XYZ file of C-alpha atoms in Angstrom:
361
model
C -32.245 94.529 10.477
C -35.347 94.731 12.649
C -34.906 95.527 15.902
C -37.938 95.331 17.250
C -37.078 91.538 18.907
C -40.586 91.715 20.782
C -41.493 88.024 19.188
C -38.740 86.846 18.970
C -38.168 83.018 19.043
C -35.256 80.936 21.105
C -32.623 79.331 20.193
C -32.288 75.974 20.783
C -30.476 74.730 22.417
C -28.597 71.266 22.396
C -25.970 71.105 25.427
C -28.207 70.225 28.988
C -24.799 72.541 31.351
C -26.964 74.905 29.582
C -30.250 74.862 31.601
C -30.516 74.350 34.859
C -33.520 72.689 35.277
C -36.381 70.118 33.614
C -38.095 73.621 33.303
C -35.948 75.365 31.233
C -37.319 73.068 27.608
C -35.008 73.855 24.273
C -38.699 73.463 23.022
C -42.024 76.218 23.471
C -44.382 73.354 24.339
C -47.154 74.213 26.957
C -46.393 73.199 30.471
C -48.498 73.108 33.570
C -46.445 74.834 36.108
C -46.880 74.088 39.818
C -49.341 77.500 40.089
C -52.398 77.270 38.351
C -53.556 80.781 37.127
C -50.605 80.157 34.427
C -51.812 77.000 33.822
C -50.619 76.801 29.955
C -47.427 79.384 30.459
C -44.713 78.353 28.033
C -40.984 77.881 30.137
C -38.514 79.848 29.984
C -35.278 79.478 27.463
C -32.622 80.010 29.531
C -28.531 80.144 27.876
C -25.059 80.301 29.067
C -22.910 83.069 28.019
C -20.220 80.071 29.648
C -21.491 77.456 27.293
C -20.949 76.050 23.125
C -23.953 78.057 22.896
C -22.029 81.526 22.931
C -20.466 80.933 20.126
C -23.282 79.977 18.696
C -25.196 83.438 19.442
C -21.696 85.727 17.953
C -21.871 83.706 14.706
C -25.748 85.044 14.767
C -24.815 88.666 15.957
C -21.342 88.492 13.306
C -24.091 87.553 10.668
C -26.924 90.965 11.958
C -29.415 87.849 12.774
C -29.810 87.846 16.186
C -32.642 84.922 17.843
C -32.348 85.079 21.338
C -33.487 83.511 24.051
C -35.628 84.176 26.160
C -33.438 84.070 29.444
C -29.461 84.616 30.079
C -27.232 83.823 32.384
C -23.625 85.059 32.572
C -22.045 82.929 34.964
C -24.069 79.235 35.303
C -21.797 78.083 38.226
C -21.941 81.115 40.369
C -25.899 81.740 39.846
C -25.673 77.467 41.565
C -23.656 78.511 44.923
C -26.226 81.014 45.054
C -28.818 79.472 44.241
C -28.139 76.243 46.594
C -26.345 79.075 49.774
C -29.661 80.857 49.983
C -31.952 77.362 49.776
C -29.285 76.380 52.161
C -30.145 79.396 55.020
C -34.878 78.886 54.202
C -36.959 82.410 53.160
C -36.089 83.871 57.488
C -32.921 85.140 56.068
C -34.553 86.295 52.421
C -35.738 89.114 51.475
C -36.849 90.652 48.050
C -35.724 93.390 46.145
C -37.938 95.107 43.278
C -37.909 98.055 40.630
C -41.357 99.077 40.797
C -41.329 101.215 36.419
C -40.485 98.291 33.620
C -39.659 95.858 36.114
C -42.741 95.187 38.024
C -44.741 96.551 35.033
C -44.524 96.160 31.604
C -42.650 97.788 28.802
C -44.863 97.529 26.444
C -48.826 96.660 26.829
C -51.042 96.191 23.490
C -47.601 98.295 21.389
C -47.202 101.154 23.086
C -44.647 102.349 24.988
C -46.055 101.819 29.502
C -46.290 104.271 31.542
C -44.212 105.163 33.999
C -45.280 105.785 38.066
C -44.490 109.243 36.865
C -45.579 110.294 33.653
C -48.354 108.671 33.868
C -49.909 111.925 35.554
C -51.987 113.831 34.826
C -52.808 117.652 36.432
C -56.359 119.622 36.722
C -53.919 122.681 34.769
C -52.144 121.350 31.716
C -49.617 123.653 32.276
C -48.126 122.462 34.224
C -47.179 119.048 32.979
C -45.748 120.763 30.287
C -43.853 122.497 32.824
C -42.375 119.455 34.521
C -42.394 117.459 30.638
C -39.722 120.501 29.926
C -37.926 119.370 33.661
C -37.300 116.190 32.402
C -36.431 117.170 29.170
C -33.270 119.002 30.618
C -32.498 116.975 33.025
C -33.070 113.254 31.941
C -29.959 113.686 28.839
C -27.737 114.188 32.255
C -28.981 111.446 34.329
C -27.723 109.266 31.927
C -24.069 111.158 30.604
C -21.466 109.210 31.478
C -19.450 113.373 31.596
C -20.604 114.216 34.789
C -19.115 113.336 37.907
C -21.520 111.719 40.061
C -20.875 114.532 42.627
C -22.562 116.975 40.573
C -24.663 114.788 39.158
C -26.646 114.018 42.657
C -26.526 118.096 42.989
C -28.894 118.260 39.541
C -30.752 115.124 40.091
C -31.982 116.071 43.689
C -32.527 119.932 41.830
C -35.195 117.710 39.430
C -36.854 116.320 41.993
C -37.218 119.471 43.886
C -38.966 121.424 41.214
C -41.084 118.985 39.542
C -42.393 118.606 43.036
C -43.073 121.893 44.154
C -44.895 122.140 40.673
C -46.767 119.030 41.591
C -47.654 122.012 44.529
C -47.922 124.689 42.800
C -50.303 123.632 40.258
C -53.368 122.143 43.101
C -52.714 118.355 42.643
C -55.855 116.008 44.118
C -55.421 112.651 44.882
C -58.587 112.745 42.830
C -56.299 113.534 40.152
C -54.549 110.717 41.142
C -56.862 108.516 40.864
C -58.075 109.499 37.188
C -54.586 109.522 36.082
C -54.427 106.161 36.926
C -57.142 104.955 35.620
C -56.276 106.686 32.072
C -53.050 105.114 32.012
C -51.565 102.941 29.959
C -50.329 100.820 32.581
C -50.157 97.131 33.935
C -48.092 94.599 35.847
C -46.424 91.788 34.490
C -48.311 88.414 34.355
C -46.858 86.549 37.038
C -46.368 89.636 39.336
C -49.313 88.655 41.736
C -48.676 84.954 42.148
C -45.320 85.766 42.561
C -46.044 88.775 45.622
C -48.791 85.077 46.985
C -46.344 82.690 47.391
C -43.928 85.197 49.494
C -46.159 86.299 51.675
C -47.334 82.919 51.896
C -43.884 82.010 53.182
C -42.999 85.653 54.942
C -40.979 87.004 52.467
C -40.883 90.700 52.681
C -40.922 92.727 50.095
C -39.193 96.075 48.956
C -40.487 98.116 46.044
C -37.515 101.188 45.725
C -38.637 103.490 43.332
C -37.643 107.584 42.604
C -41.681 108.129 41.385
C -44.327 108.546 44.147
C -45.125 106.769 46.605
C -48.343 107.266 46.470
C -49.106 106.155 42.963
C -48.390 103.466 43.188
C -50.278 102.340 46.070
C -52.823 103.451 43.067
C -52.270 101.567 40.691
C -51.848 98.326 43.047
C -55.757 99.082 44.077
C -56.740 99.539 40.907
C -55.010 97.359 38.429
C -54.369 93.682 41.483
C -57.502 94.561 43.376
C -56.212 92.913 46.812
C -53.501 93.983 49.699
C -50.230 92.252 50.515
C -48.754 92.696 53.996
C -45.109 91.513 52.876
C -44.538 94.488 50.371
C -43.366 98.026 51.421
C -42.749 101.201 48.961
C -39.863 102.794 49.606
C -40.667 106.278 47.161
C -41.872 110.258 47.993
C -44.571 109.838 49.593
C -47.415 112.880 49.798
C -49.061 114.803 52.328
C -52.863 115.715 51.386
C -55.353 118.224 53.387
C -58.625 117.904 54.352
C -59.757 118.398 51.105
C -57.549 115.465 48.843
C -55.181 119.284 47.896
C -51.147 117.709 48.256
C -49.645 120.464 50.423
C -46.101 119.220 51.585
C -43.920 115.229 50.385
C -42.797 113.210 53.119
C -38.822 113.083 54.967
C -36.376 113.614 51.951
C -36.546 112.971 48.551
C -36.082 109.947 46.996
C -34.528 110.465 43.527
C -32.831 107.914 41.257
C -29.452 107.857 42.317
C -30.542 107.101 46.246
C -33.224 104.684 45.776
C -31.917 102.208 48.268
C -31.489 100.916 51.327
C -30.148 104.066 52.748
C -33.404 104.801 52.289
C -35.552 102.508 54.071
C -36.924 104.810 57.383
C -39.687 106.095 54.415
C -40.600 102.307 54.209
C -44.229 101.783 55.033
C -46.988 99.072 53.614
C -48.534 98.986 50.147
C -51.462 98.275 52.415
C -51.691 100.320 54.566
C -55.614 102.458 53.082
C -56.937 99.105 52.417
C -57.927 98.560 56.025
C -58.943 95.060 57.112
C -55.430 94.002 58.335
C -53.923 94.385 61.429
C -50.776 92.473 61.032
C -48.254 94.613 61.732
C -45.323 93.618 58.969
C -41.252 92.672 59.295
C -39.865 96.256 60.817
C -36.323 97.605 58.808
C -33.777 96.242 61.479
C -35.138 93.739 60.968
C -35.387 93.214 57.315
C -32.128 93.924 56.964
C -31.084 91.127 59.203
C -31.658 89.558 55.913
C -28.772 88.806 53.931
C -30.293 86.730 51.117
C -31.799 88.367 48.484
C -33.433 88.799 44.974
C -33.142 91.672 43.239
C -34.917 92.730 40.599
C -34.310 95.705 38.272
C -34.320 96.706 34.378
C -31.405 99.065 34.649
C -27.534 98.744 35.595
C -27.856 101.143 38.058
C -30.606 99.253 40.078
C -27.995 97.218 41.336
C -27.298 99.787 43.720
C -30.480 99.303 45.490
C -29.463 96.916 47.727
C -26.425 99.514 49.279
C -26.253 100.311 52.671
C -26.933 96.337 52.971
C -24.664 93.863 53.785
C -25.370 91.273 52.702
C -24.659 87.376 51.732
C -25.655 86.744 49.107
C -27.613 88.643 45.630
C -28.731 87.134 42.867
C -29.777 89.753 40.829
C -32.872 90.092 37.702
C -31.798 91.693 35.458
C -35.252 92.639 32.794
C -33.798 93.603 29.666
C -36.540 95.245 27.760
C -35.301 97.123 24.229
C -32.114 98.084 22.784
C -31.633 94.721 22.890
C -28.347 94.817 21.139
C -26.258 97.076 22.270
C -26.706 95.993 26.053
C -27.608 92.363 26.116
C -23.571 92.027 27.049
C -23.469 94.978 29.426
C -26.503 92.906 31.171
C -25.237 89.323 31.424
C -22.193 90.345 32.793
C -23.564 92.555 35.888
C -27.484 90.623 36.507
C -27.138 86.251 37.560
C -30.267 86.219 35.246
C -31.439 88.926 32.129
C -34.690 88.319 30.920
C -35.100 89.421 27.263
C -38.413 90.861 25.557
C -40.276 92.019 28.510
C -40.930 88.713 29.771
C -43.413 87.920 32.246
C -42.787 87.123 35.671
C -42.945 84.026 35.895
C -39.762 82.645 35.535
C -38.800 84.918 38.524
C -41.777 82.834 40.094
C -39.833 79.556 39.614
C -36.734 80.859 41.209
C -38.554 81.739 44.132
C -40.201 78.957 44.237
C -36.095 76.823 43.669
C -34.998 78.928 46.779
C -38.135 78.429 49.231
C -39.104 74.846 47.939
C -42.290 74.171 50.773
C -41.419 71.799 53.518
């Protein structure tokens, strides 16, 4: 069986109960969307696990000839109720929480595995790149180990991040190195990300990007790949402090790692447009953001569902991007996320979703 499921034809949907809106078409025909920047996009095909098509999927799985849809909904009735409630409350009660690596960015780029915001960084002295790689190889298995208690795992993650940050300082990281690293990296946003941010900006919906990586690198990716600021976007991540010569001297505030990147870390949030200039409008303060009790959450790992921890939300729609190992992970993802996009999907489906949540008056 071919496990590289990058360009798989969607299953044919025959039951209208599986279709959320007419935009979820059973046939891969190009349609004109309401977003002119993508006039030839394909509307995603969606499959509901509560429909009769579940038997078709399971039969395909058992016969080792899996044909996946582009999007999967575990509980269509629950999703529709959440959408209706969020739409009724309006944009003023909505916030968007998103992971960065492999959620906003592509998993595959021209046949190559995309770089993460941490992994793309190259220091002037390659010895320090090797040392950071050695730390990664030691600690990452512990991060995903089911036998390590959460308290011990949290301590280990803090230890890993602390050692990595110390190596960046000791190795003489400069901001010029960050610029060069991003310019040479295999990294790109998913199609539709810029349009999604623009849509949300027009409706004054805040976007919080949570990352256990480095905020300064993420901001540089924004500069080099999107070429524009967004006054509604904030990054919650580890921030560097540079001296007048552009040399890294310290990290600001508490360390954000994979187990604590959630709304408890909002005091680390800063607008992505700070260093662009030209935008004088104040961004929404963190206390006001916490009063927005409807959440659209996007992530590519089950652990990303914890990003809304610390927020007393009323409704949450969780969107998962399952980029790889689909056969083994689809069941847990469709049980945990409201919508799961497969095969390194674009962001156009999410843009369709938020256009339903925040319709034009």
